[in-house]
PDB file of C-alpha atoms in Angstrom:
ATOM      1  CA  MET A   1      30.738  20.161   0.865  1.00 47.00           C
ATOM      2  CA  VAL A   2      29.913  17.278   3.206  1.00 46.00           C
ATOM      3  CA  GLY A   3      33.509  15.979   2.828  1.00 50.00           C
ATOM      4  CA  ALA A   4      34.949  19.408   3.611  1.00 49.00           C
ATOM      5  CA  GLN A   5      32.799  19.704   6.714  1.00 50.00           C
ATOM      6  CA  ALA A   6      33.894  16.226   7.815  1.00 52.00           C
ATOM      7  CA  ARG A   7      37.583  17.098   7.429  1.00 53.00           C
ATOM      8  CA  ALA A   8      37.023  20.355   9.288  1.00 50.00           C
ATOM      9  CA  SER A   9      35.252  18.512  12.051  1.00 50.00           C
ATOM     10  CA  SER A  10      38.164  16.051  12.290  1.00 54.00           C
ATOM     11  CA  SER A  11      40.625  18.963  12.556  1.00 52.00           C
ATOM     12  CA  LEU A  12      38.500  20.538  15.335  1.00 48.00           C
ATOM     13  CA  ARG A  13      38.472  17.249  17.275  1.00 50.00           C
ATOM     14  CA  ARG A  14      42.269  16.998  17.091  1.00 55.00           C
ATOM     15  CA  ALA A  15      42.651  20.645  18.133  1.00 49.00           C
ATOM     16  CA  ALA A  16      40.263  20.069  21.098  1.00 45.00           C
ATOM     17  CA  ALA A  17      42.248  17.059  22.136  1.00 49.00           C
ATOM     18  CA  ARG A  18      45.507  19.037  22.021  1.00 52.00           C
ATOM     19  CA  ALA A  19      43.950  21.879  23.979  1.00 45.00           C
ATOM     20  CA  PHE A  20      42.687  19.490  26.614  1.00 42.00           C
ATOM     21  CA  SER A  21      46.149  17.877  26.853  1.00 47.00           C
ATOM     22  CA  SER A  22      47.858  21.227  27.237  1.00 46.00           C
ATOM     23  CA  SER A  23      45.345  22.445  29.796  1.00 48.00           C
ATOM     24  CA  THR A  24      45.984  19.474  32.078  1.00 56.00           C
ATOM     25  CA  SER A  25      49.751  19.602  31.692  1.00 66.00           C
ATOM     26  CA  PRO A  26      52.128  22.263  30.312  1.00 84.00           C
ATOM     27  CA  PHE A  27      54.408  19.589  28.910  1.00 93.00           C
ATOM     28  CA  PHE A  28      54.574  18.245  25.388  1.00 96.00           C
ATOM     29  CA  ARG A  29      56.317  15.124  24.086  1.00 97.00           C
ATOM     30  CA  GLY A  30      59.345  15.483  21.841  1.00 98.00           C
ATOM     31  CA  ILE A  31      61.189  12.978  19.751  1.00 98.00           C
ATOM     32  CA  HIS A  32      64.765  13.353  18.567  1.00 98.00           C
ATOM     33  CA  VAL A  33      66.831  11.029  16.326  1.00 98.00           C
ATOM     34  CA  PHE A  34      70.501  11.371  15.770  1.00 98.00           C
ATOM     35  CA  LYS A  35      73.120   9.837  13.445  1.00 97.00           C
ATOM     36  CA  CYS A  36      76.720  10.922  13.617  1.00 97.00           C
ATOM     37  CA  PRO A  37      80.289   9.587  13.911  1.00 97.00           C
ATOM     38  CA  ASP A  38      80.700   7.737  17.174  1.00 97.00           C
ATOM     39  CA  VAL A  39      82.720   9.612  19.801  1.00 96.00           C
ATOM     40  CA  VAL A  40      82.754   9.744  23.574  1.00 95.00           C
ATOM     41  CA  GLY A  41      80.153  11.997  25.198  1.00 95.00           C
ATOM     42  CA  ILE A  42      77.251  12.127  22.749  1.00 97.00           C
ATOM     43  CA  VAL A  43      74.630  10.815  25.129  1.00 96.00           C
ATOM     44  CA  ALA A  44      75.868  13.165  27.823  1.00 96.00           C
ATOM     45  CA  LYS A  45      75.581  16.176  25.557  1.00 97.00           C
ATOM     46  CA  LEU A  46      72.052  15.158  24.356  1.00 97.00           C
ATOM     47  CA  SER A  47      70.951  14.727  27.993  1.00 96.00           C
ATOM     48  CA  GLU A  48      72.498  18.057  28.982  1.00 96.00           C
ATOM     49  CA  CYS A  49      70.732  19.821  26.127  1.00 96.00           C
ATOM     50  CA  ILE A  50      67.329  18.517  27.273  1.00 97.00           C
ATOM     51  CA  ALA A  51      67.855  18.875  31.030  1.00 96.00           C
ATOM     52  CA  SER A  52      69.270  22.415  30.780  1.00 96.00           C
ATOM     53  CA  LYS A  53      65.862  23.584  29.388  1.00 96.00           C
ATOM     54  CA  GLY A  54      63.839  21.782  32.039  1.00 95.00           C
ATOM     55  CA  GLY A  55      63.069  18.802  29.862  1.00 96.00           C
ATOM     56  CA  ASN A  56      62.705  15.277  31.168  1.00 96.00           C
ATOM     57  CA  ILE A  57      63.994  12.220  29.244  1.00 96.00           C
ATOM     58  CA  HIS A  58      61.610   9.273  29.173  1.00 96.00           C
ATOM     59  CA  CYS A  59      63.588   6.855  27.062  1.00 96.00           C
ATOM     60  CA  VAL A  60      66.745   6.701  24.963  1.00 96.00           C
ATOM     61  CA  ASP A  61      67.592   3.992  22.437  1.00 97.00           C
ATOM     62  CA  VAL A  62      71.208   3.809  21.223  1.00 97.00           C
ATOM     63  CA  PHE A  63      72.836   1.663  18.577  1.00 97.00           C
ATOM     64  CA  VAL A  64      76.502   1.553  17.627  1.00 96.00           C
ATOM     65  CA  PRO A  65      77.290  -1.127  15.013  1.00 93.00           C
ATOM     66  CA  GLU A  66      80.087  -3.538  15.820  1.00 91.00           C
ATOM     67  CA  ASN A  67      83.375  -2.402  14.311  1.00 88.00           C
ATOM     68  CA  LYS A  68      81.799   0.767  12.861  1.00 91.00           C
ATOM     69  CA  GLN A  69      82.257   4.288  14.142  1.00 93.00           C
ATOM     70  CA  ILE A  70      78.612   5.285  13.695  1.00 95.00           C
ATOM     71  CA  PHE A  71      76.259   6.401  16.477  1.00 97.00           C
ATOM     72  CA  TYR A  72      72.445   6.092  16.240  1.00 97.00           C
ATOM     73  CA  SER A  73      70.017   7.292  18.869  1.00 97.00           C
ATOM     74  CA  ARG A  74      66.315   8.022  19.401  1.00 98.00           C
ATOM     75  CA  SER A  75      65.205   9.961  22.430  1.00 98.00           C
ATOM     76  CA  GLU A  76      61.715  10.714  23.800  1.00 98.00           C
ATOM     77  CA  PHE A  77      61.381  13.557  26.282  1.00 98.00           C
ATOM     78  CA  SER A  78      58.827  15.953  27.700  1.00 97.00           C
ATOM     79  CA  PHE A  79      59.273  19.734  27.859  1.00 97.00           C
ATOM     80  CA  ASP A  80      57.457  22.953  28.619  1.00 96.00           C
ATOM     81  CA  PRO A  81      57.140  25.004  25.391  1.00 95.00           C
ATOM     82  CA  SER A  82      56.821  28.214  27.423  1.00 95.00           C
ATOM     83  CA  ARG A  83      60.323  27.588  28.730  1.00 95.00           C
ATOM     84  CA  TRP A  84      61.713  25.907  25.646  1.00 97.00           C
ATOM     85  CA  PRO A  85      59.913  27.268  22.532  1.00 97.00           C
ATOM     86  CA  ARG A  86      59.657  24.989  19.491  1.00 97.00           C
ATOM     87  CA  ASP A  87      62.008  27.107  17.341  1.00 96.00           C
ATOM     88  CA  VAL A  88      64.628  27.300  20.088  1.00 97.00           C
ATOM     89  CA  LEU A  89      64.409  23.563  20.614  1.00 97.00           C
ATOM     90  CA  GLU A  90      65.115  23.085  16.924  1.00 97.00           C
ATOM     91  CA  SER A  91      68.098  25.375  16.955  1.00 97.00           C
ATOM     92  CA  ASP A  92      69.572  23.818  20.118  1.00 97.00           C
ATOM     93  CA  PHE A  93      69.580  20.389  18.515  1.00 98.00           C
ATOM     94  CA  GLN A  94      71.012  21.804  15.258  1.00 97.00           C
ATOM     95  CA  ARG A  95      73.941  23.207  17.295  1.00 97.00           C
ATOM     96  CA  LEU A  96      74.551  19.708  18.656  1.00 97.00           C
ATOM     97  CA  ALA A  97      74.369  18.320  15.151  1.00 97.00           C
ATOM     98  CA  LYS A  98      77.004  20.731  13.943  1.00 97.00           C
ATOM     99  CA  HIS A  99      79.218  20.031  16.972  1.00 97.00           C
ATOM    100  CA  PHE A 100      79.176  16.292  16.255  1.00 98.00           C
ATOM    101  CA  SER A 101      79.187  16.528  12.433  1.00 97.00           C
ATOM    102  CA  ALA A 102      75.825  14.677  12.394  1.00 97.00           C
ATOM    103  CA  GLU A 103      74.513  13.151   9.198  1.00 96.00           C
ATOM    104  CA  ARG A 104      70.990  13.439  10.590  1.00 96.00           C
ATOM    105  CA  SER A 105      69.428  15.258  13.491  1.00 97.00           C
ATOM    106  CA  THR A 106      65.611  15.385  13.369  1.00 97.00           C
ATOM    107  CA  VAL A 107      63.251  16.577  16.090  1.00 97.00           C
ATOM    108  CA  ARG A 108      59.500  16.190  16.109  1.00 97.00           C
ATOM    109  CA  VAL A 109      56.809  17.368  18.509  1.00 97.00           C
ATOM    110  CA  PRO A 110      53.635  15.430  17.467  1.00 96.00           C
ATOM    111  CA  ASP A 111      51.167  17.811  19.230  1.00 93.00           C
ATOM    112  CA  LEU A 112      52.702  20.939  17.749  1.00 95.00           C
ATOM    113  CA  ASP A 113      54.036  19.922  14.329  1.00 96.00           C
ATOM    114  CA  PRO A 114      51.824  19.340  11.249  1.00 95.00           C
ATOM    115  CA  ARG A 115      50.893  15.780  10.540  1.00 96.00           C
ATOM    116  CA  TYR A 116      52.687  13.986   7.728  1.00 97.00           C
ATOM    117  CA  LYS A 117      50.843  14.390   4.439  1.00 98.00           C
ATOM    118  CA  ILE A 118      50.663  11.243   2.353  1.00 98.00           C
ATOM    119  CA  ALA A 119      49.133   9.851  -0.832  1.00 98.00           C
ATOM    120  CA  VAL A 120      48.123   6.253  -1.078  1.00 98.00           C
ATOM    121  CA  LEU A 121      48.456   4.279  -4.332  1.00 98.00           C
ATOM    122  CA  ALA A 122      46.450   1.055  -4.856  1.00 96.00           C
ATOM    123  CA  SER A 123      45.420  -1.263  -7.645  1.00 94.00           C
ATOM    124  CA  LYS A 124      42.481  -3.698  -7.543  1.00 92.00           C
ATOM    125  CA  GLN A 125      42.829  -5.158  -4.073  1.00 92.00           C
ATOM    126  CA  ASP A 126      41.381  -2.948  -1.392  1.00 94.00           C
ATOM    127  CA  HIS A 127      42.185  -4.734   1.863  1.00 95.00           C
ATOM    128  CA  CYS A 128      45.290  -2.612   2.712  1.00 96.00           C
ATOM    129  CA  LEU A 129      43.674   0.614   1.449  1.00 97.00           C
ATOM    130  CA  VAL A 130      40.499   0.108   3.475  1.00 97.00           C
ATOM    131  CA  ASP A 131      42.486  -0.794   6.600  1.00 97.00           C
ATOM    132  CA  LEU A 132      44.547   2.389   6.278  1.00 97.00           C
ATOM    133  CA  LEU A 133      41.483   4.556   5.785  1.00 97.00           C
ATOM    134  CA  HIS A 134      39.814   3.190   8.887  1.00 97.00           C
ATOM    135  CA  ARG A 135      42.945   3.518  10.970  1.00 97.00           C
ATOM    136  CA  TRP A 136      43.219   7.121   9.747  1.00 97.00           C
ATOM    137  CA  GLN A 137      39.545   7.766  10.652  1.00 96.00           C
ATOM    138  CA  ASP A 138      40.160   6.338  14.152  1.00 96.00           C
ATOM    139  CA  GLN A 139      43.276   8.590  14.510  1.00 93.00           C
ATOM    140  CA  ARG A 140      45.516   5.552  14.942  1.00 95.00           C
ATOM    141  CA  LEU A 141      47.843   6.765  12.188  1.00 95.00           C
ATOM    142  CA  PRO A 142      49.483  10.209  12.590  1.00 94.00           C
ATOM    143  CA  VAL A 143      48.986  11.209   8.967  1.00 97.00           C
ATOM    144  CA  ASP A 144      46.648  13.283   6.736  1.00 97.00           C
ATOM    145  CA  ILE A 145      45.723  11.619   3.462  1.00 97.00           C
ATOM    146  CA  ASN A 146      45.939  14.069   0.528  1.00 97.00           C
ATOM    147  CA  CYS A 147      44.472  11.705  -2.058  1.00 98.00           C
ATOM    148  CA  ILE A 148      44.064   8.089  -3.261  1.00 98.00           C
ATOM    149  CA  ILE A 149      45.492   7.125  -6.652  1.00 97.00           C
ATOM    150  CA  SER A 150      44.629   3.934  -8.485  1.00 96.00           C
ATOM    151  CA  ASN A 151      45.237   2.445 -11.890  1.00 94.00           C
ATOM    152  CA  HIS A 152      41.802   0.757 -11.631  1.00 94.00           C
ATOM    153  CA  PRO A 153      38.399   2.436 -11.351  1.00 93.00           C
ATOM    154  CA  ARG A 154      35.979   2.051  -8.460  1.00 93.00           C
ATOM    155  CA  ALA A 155      32.234   1.960  -8.943  1.00 91.00           C
ATOM    156  CA  PRO A 156      30.413   5.062  -7.548  1.00 89.00           C
ATOM    157  CA  ASN A 157      28.580   3.218  -4.790  1.00 88.00           C
ATOM    158  CA  THR A 158      31.428   1.096  -3.438  1.00 91.00           C
ATOM    159  CA  HIS A 159      32.534   1.287   0.205  1.00 93.00           C
ATOM    160  CA  VAL A 160      35.820   3.005  -0.701  1.00 95.00           C
ATOM    161  CA  ILE A 161      34.268   5.714  -2.863  1.00 95.00           C
ATOM    162  CA  ARG A 162      31.521   6.380  -0.291  1.00 95.00           C
ATOM    163  CA  PHE A 163      34.186   6.678   2.459  1.00 96.00           C
ATOM    164  CA  LEU A 164      36.350   9.034   0.413  1.00 96.00           C
ATOM    165  CA  GLU A 165      33.433  11.255  -0.525  1.00 96.00           C
ATOM    166  CA  ARG A 166      32.258  11.408   3.073  1.00 96.00           C
ATOM    167  CA  HIS A 167      35.700  12.570   4.267  1.00 96.00           C
ATOM    168  CA  GLY A 168      36.549  14.786   1.312  1.00 96.00           C
ATOM    169  CA  ILE A 169      39.540  12.733   0.169  1.00 97.00           C
ATOM    170  CA  PRO A 170      40.101  13.026  -3.615  1.00 97.00           C
ATOM    171  CA  PHE A 171      40.183   9.793  -5.687  1.00 97.00           C
ATOM    172  CA  HIS A 172      42.141   9.752  -8.979  1.00 97.00           C
ATOM    173  CA  CYS A 173      41.944   6.894 -11.408  1.00 95.00           C
ATOM    174  CA  LEU A 174      44.977   6.794 -13.790  1.00 94.00           C
ATOM    175  CA  PRO A 175      44.687   3.656 -15.953  1.00 90.00           C
ATOM    176  CA  THR A 176      47.991   2.165 -17.078  1.00 87.00           C
ATOM    177  CA  ALA A 177      48.915   0.491 -20.367  1.00 84.00           C
ATOM    178  CA  PRO A 178      52.107  -0.883 -21.872  1.00 82.00           C
ATOM    179  CA  GLY A 179      54.425   2.088 -22.155  1.00 78.00           C
ATOM    180  CA  LYS A 180      52.110   4.392 -20.231  1.00 83.00           C
ATOM    181  CA  LYS A 181      52.345   4.351 -16.430  1.00 84.00           C
ATOM    182  CA  GLY A 182      50.919   7.800 -15.807  1.00 90.00           C
ATOM    183  CA  GLU A 183      53.923   8.736 -13.657  1.00 94.00           C
ATOM    184  CA  GLU A 184      53.958  12.401 -14.734  1.00 94.00           C
ATOM    185  CA  GLU A 185      50.317  12.730 -13.646  1.00 95.00           C
ATOM    186  CA  ILE A 186      51.104  10.997 -10.354  1.00 97.00           C
ATOM    187  CA  LEU A 187      54.023  13.349  -9.648  1.00 97.00           C
ATOM    188  CA  LYS A 188      51.738  16.338 -10.018  1.00 96.00           C
ATOM    189  CA  LEU A 189      49.163  14.846  -7.616  1.00 97.00           C
ATOM    190  CA  VAL A 190      51.738  13.930  -4.920  1.00 97.00           C
ATOM    191  CA  GLU A 191      53.764  17.128  -5.143  1.00 95.00           C
ATOM    192  CA  ASP A 192      52.583  18.336  -1.677  1.00 95.00           C
ATOM    193  CA  THR A 193      53.189  15.090   0.229  1.00 98.00           C
ATOM    194  CA  ASP A 194      55.828  13.992   2.732  1.00 98.00           C
ATOM    195  CA  PHE A 195      55.944  10.367   1.643  1.00 98.00           C
ATOM    196  CA  LEU A 196      53.950   7.876  -0.389  1.00 98.00           C
ATOM    197  CA  VAL A 197      52.336   4.527   0.545  1.00 98.00           C
ATOM    198  CA  LEU A 198      51.883   1.727  -1.916  1.00 97.00           C
ATOM    199  CA  ALA A 199      48.895  -0.300  -0.627  1.00 97.00           C
ATOM    200  CA  ARG A 200      49.125  -3.230  -3.006  1.00 93.00           C
ATOM    201  CA  TYR A 201      49.878  -0.981  -6.004  1.00 94.00           C
ATOM    202  CA  MET A 202      50.795  -3.481  -8.673  1.00 90.00           C
ATOM    203  CA  GLN A 203      52.930  -1.279 -10.865  1.00 91.00           C
ATOM    204  CA  ILE A 204      56.670  -0.833 -10.926  1.00 90.00           C
ATOM    205  CA  LEU A 205      57.744   2.758 -10.391  1.00 94.00           C
ATOM    206  CA  SER A 206      60.559   3.793 -12.621  1.00 94.00           C
ATOM    207  CA  GLY A 207      63.949   5.117 -11.481  1.00 94.00           C
ATOM    208  CA  GLY A 208      63.034   8.430 -13.098  1.00 95.00           C
ATOM    209  CA  PHE A 209      59.914   8.626 -10.913  1.00 96.00           C
ATOM    210  CA  LEU A 210      61.825   7.839  -7.764  1.00 97.00           C
ATOM    211  CA  GLN A 211      64.455  10.439  -8.511  1.00 96.00           C
ATOM    212  CA  ALA A 212      61.859  13.104  -9.454  1.00 97.00           C
ATOM    213  CA  TYR A 213      59.792  12.473  -6.316  1.00 97.00           C
ATOM    214  CA  GLY A 214      62.911  12.404  -4.120  1.00 96.00           C
ATOM    215  CA  LYS A 215      61.109  11.348  -0.885  1.00 97.00           C
ATOM    216  CA  ASP A 216      60.486   8.044   0.815  1.00 97.00           C
ATOM    217  CA  ILE A 217      58.004   5.512  -0.564  1.00 98.00           C
ATOM    218  CA  ILE A 218      56.761   2.675   1.644  1.00 98.00           C
ATOM    219  CA  ASN A 219      55.562  -0.565   0.033  1.00 96.00           C
ATOM    220  CA  ILE A 220      53.942  -3.768   1.247  1.00 94.00           C
ATOM    221  CA  HIS A 221      54.446  -7.093  -0.568  1.00 86.00           C
ATOM    222  CA  HIS A 222      53.511 -10.665  -0.030  1.00 81.00           C
ATOM    223  CA  GLY A 223      56.037 -12.224   2.337  1.00 79.00           C
ATOM    224  CA  LEU A 224      56.065 -15.357   0.174  1.00 67.00           C
ATOM    225  CA  LEU A 225      57.846 -13.443  -2.605  1.00 55.00           C
ATOM    226  CA  PRO A 226      60.236 -14.022  -4.262  1.00 60.00           C
ATOM    227  CA  SER A 227      59.732 -17.760  -3.661  1.00 71.00           C
ATOM    228  CA  PHE A 228      56.375 -17.646  -5.437  1.00 76.00           C
ATOM    229  CA  LYS A 229      56.462 -15.224  -8.280  1.00 70.00           C
ATOM    230  CA  GLY A 230      53.875 -14.123 -10.852  1.00 69.00           C
ATOM    231  CA  GLY A 231      50.083 -14.289 -10.438  1.00 71.00           C
ATOM    232  CA  ASN A 232      48.269 -15.668  -7.394  1.00 78.00           C
ATOM    233  CA  PRO A 233      51.273 -16.185  -5.104  1.00 78.00           C
ATOM    234  CA  SER A 234      48.929 -17.230  -2.294  1.00 80.00           C
ATOM    235  CA  ARG A 235      47.474 -20.055  -4.378  1.00 84.00           C
ATOM    236  CA  GLN A 236      50.991 -21.128  -5.370  1.00 86.00           C
ATOM    237  CA  ALA A 237      52.063 -21.179  -1.752  1.00 85.00           C
ATOM    238  CA  PHE A 238      48.879 -22.970  -0.642  1.00 87.00           C
ATOM    239  CA  GLU A 239      49.314 -25.686  -3.248  1.00 88.00           C
ATOM    240  CA  ALA A 240      52.937 -26.045  -2.233  1.00 87.00           C
ATOM    241  CA  GLY A 241      51.846 -26.748   1.345  1.00 90.00           C
ATOM    242  CA  VAL A 242      53.902 -24.057   3.055  1.00 88.00           C
ATOM    243  CA  LYS A 243      53.752 -23.872   6.887  1.00 91.00           C
ATOM    244  CA  LEU A 244      54.713 -20.244   7.410  1.00 90.00           C
ATOM    245  CA  ILE A 245      53.416 -17.165   5.625  1.00 89.00           C
ATOM    246  CA  GLY A 246      54.351 -13.541   6.005  1.00 90.00           C
ATOM    247  CA  ALA A 247      54.397  -9.957   4.808  1.00 92.00           C
ATOM    248  CA  THR A 248      57.159  -7.420   4.380  1.00 93.00           C
ATOM    249  CA  SER A 249      57.052  -3.647   4.377  1.00 95.00           C
ATOM    250  CA  HIS A 250      60.047  -1.852   2.848  1.00 95.00           C
ATOM    251  CA  PHE A 251      61.238   1.280   1.190  1.00 96.00           C
ATOM    252  CA  VAL A 252      60.953   1.385  -2.569  1.00 96.00           C
ATOM    253  CA  THR A 253      64.147   1.451  -4.615  1.00 93.00           C
ATOM    254  CA  GLU A 254      64.901   0.863  -8.285  1.00 90.00           C
ATOM    255  CA  GLU A 255      65.585  -2.793  -7.574  1.00 86.00           C
ATOM    256  CA  LEU A 256      62.221  -4.582  -7.330  1.00 81.00           C
ATOM    257  CA  ASP A 257      61.272  -5.649  -3.813  1.00 81.00           C
ATOM    258  CA  ALA A 258      64.813  -5.171  -2.568  1.00 86.00           C
ATOM    259  CA  GLY A 259      64.581  -1.906  -0.630  1.00 91.00           C
ATOM    260  CA  PRO A 260      65.528  -1.623   3.039  1.00 94.00           C
ATOM    261  CA  ILE A 261      63.111  -3.552   5.218  1.00 94.00           C
ATOM    262  CA  ILE A 262      61.003  -1.657   7.817  1.00 96.00           C
ATOM    263  CA  GLU A 263      58.742  -4.359   9.233  1.00 95.00           C
ATOM    264  CA  GLN A 264      58.077  -8.104   8.778  1.00 94.00           C
ATOM    265  CA  MET A 265      55.345 -10.277  10.206  1.00 94.00           C
ATOM    266  CA  VAL A 266      54.756 -14.026   9.999  1.00 93.00           C
ATOM    267  CA  GLU A 267      52.037 -16.515  10.911  1.00 91.00           C
ATOM    268  CA  ARG A 268      51.767 -20.284  10.836  1.00 93.00           C
ATOM    269  CA  VAL A 269      49.373 -22.092   8.533  1.00 92.00           C
ATOM    270  CA  SER A 270      48.595 -25.775   8.379  1.00 92.00           C
ATOM    271  CA  HIS A 271      46.846 -28.543   6.479  1.00 92.00           C
ATOM    272  CA  LYS A 272      43.601 -27.433   8.199  1.00 93.00           C
ATOM    273  CA  ASP A 273      43.577 -24.152   6.205  1.00 92.00           C
ATOM    274  CA  ASN A 274      41.669 -23.989   2.995  1.00 93.00           C
ATOM    275  CA  LEU A 275      42.503 -21.455   0.280  1.00 92.00           C
ATOM    276  CA  THR A 276      40.032 -18.930   1.703  1.00 93.00           C
ATOM    277  CA  SER A 277      41.407 -19.026   5.264  1.00 93.00           C
ATOM    278  CA  PHE A 278      44.965 -19.047   3.867  1.00 91.00           C
ATOM    279  CA  VAL A 279      44.360 -15.848   1.820  1.00 89.00           C
ATOM    280  CA  MET A 280      42.575 -14.189   4.729  1.00 92.00           C
ATOM    281  CA  LYS A 281      45.492 -14.798   7.054  1.00 92.00           C
ATOM    282  CA  SER A 282      47.902 -13.467   4.400  1.00 91.00           C
ATOM    283  CA  GLU A 283      45.880 -10.280   3.861  1.00 93.00           C
ATOM    284  CA  ASN A 284      45.561  -9.617   7.576  1.00 94.00           C
ATOM    285  CA  LEU A 285      49.349  -9.821   7.852  1.00 94.00           C
ATOM    286  CA  GLU A 286      49.771  -7.368   4.992  1.00 94.00           C
ATOM    287  CA  LYS A 287      47.400  -4.880   6.676  1.00 96.00           C
ATOM    288  CA  GLN A 288      49.088  -5.078  10.043  1.00 96.00           C
ATOM    289  CA  CYS A 289      52.620  -4.946   8.627  1.00 97.00           C
ATOM    290  CA  LEU A 290      51.934  -1.906   6.441  1.00 97.00           C
ATOM    291  CA  SER A 291      50.221   0.091   9.168  1.00 97.00           C
ATOM    292  CA  GLN A 292      52.949  -0.718  11.679  1.00 97.00           C
ATOM    293  CA  ALA A 293      55.564   0.413   9.177  1.00 98.00           C
ATOM    294  CA  ILE A 294      53.774   3.757   8.637  1.00 98.00           C
ATOM    295  CA  LYS A 295      53.396   4.288  12.387  1.00 97.00           C
ATOM    296  CA  SER A 296      57.067   3.497  13.049  1.00 97.00           C
ATOM    297  CA  TYR A 297      58.171   5.845  10.251  1.00 98.00           C
ATOM    298  CA  CYS A 298      56.039   8.720  11.551  1.00 97.00           C
ATOM    299  CA  GLU A 299      57.355   8.211  15.088  1.00 97.00           C
ATOM    300  CA  LEU A 300      60.962   8.545  13.770  1.00 98.00           C
ATOM    301  CA  ARG A 301      61.800   4.953  14.686  1.00 98.00           C
ATOM    302  CA  VAL A 302      63.272   4.083  11.269  1.00 97.00           C
ATOM    303  CA  LEU A 303      66.792   5.106  10.268  1.00 95.00           C
ATOM    304  CA  PRO A 304      68.792   4.014   7.183  1.00 90.00           C
ATOM    305  CA  TYR A 305      71.658   1.724   8.085  1.00 91.00           C
ATOM    306  CA  GLU A 306      74.334   0.992   5.484  1.00 85.00           C
ATOM    307  CA  SER A 307      73.002   0.710   1.915  1.00 81.00           C
ATOM    308  CA  ARG A 308      70.246  -1.863   2.248  1.00 87.00           C
ATOM    309  CA  LYS A 309      69.359  -2.076   5.947  1.00 92.00           C
ATOM    310  CA  THR A 310      67.471  -0.048   8.559  1.00 95.00           C
ATOM    311  CA  VAL A 311      67.743   0.588  12.288  1.00 95.00           C
ATOM    312  CA  VAL A 312      64.211   0.350  13.713  1.00 96.00           C
ATOM    313  CA  PHE A 313      64.019   1.495  17.354  1.00 96.00           C
TER     314      PHE A 313
END
């Protein structure tokens, strides 16, 4: 009951913030991303579409790969929903998409549209999971967390369990064993999500799972991989005397740790670091890299590019 009240209170705070925003200004922020064959006049038509409804463009990022007839863009604009209703805005951009034979045309209005619903999968290590929970609590991530799934139990009085109970977020423990990954149970739990986050989930998801889920999955892995494979990659790297460590956030594909990269971060280490400071720096990078990848994804900054790359505006 306490958790339900906490979630309701959080929703009320967000609603109040939106009401305050709309009371001080009639304008809302819109985001539009576009991918289509490159022809002359796309930016002009996008600008005309927004300006003709009284909208104001704040920024436009465009990318046309060298020697490829593909156009990518991301636009941020403000508009008055009383003059340009949300459903009309959607249909106007869809007409443009049809006109230019667009592969993708997505529009999002963060203050009007529902937040992305996610589930977070984690194993024993909690540093990325705890970081995401606190960023969610502070409203620094534009998501709602449907549930947490782990293949390892948590004791009743741990920080994670107390946090989840306080906020009414379900926790599901699905132990794994050779030949039993619990993927069918996971699919049922994540059915009502927009995408998944692997916060140091140390299990390989099968191709069958990826196909059945059919939506994006964002993963974080130690930036030292694949140079240092197996257990304790941080210790391996520390003992090898590396001078640069990192973390990589990417989309999950059937090929292990080879999905399109969303975000990467690096930091220097030196002979002055001991194993404790080395691991702490590495974990901090993982937390920052994963949260930035989620934020970029929710802000429509990430677009697939070719088969194994991304455009990140």
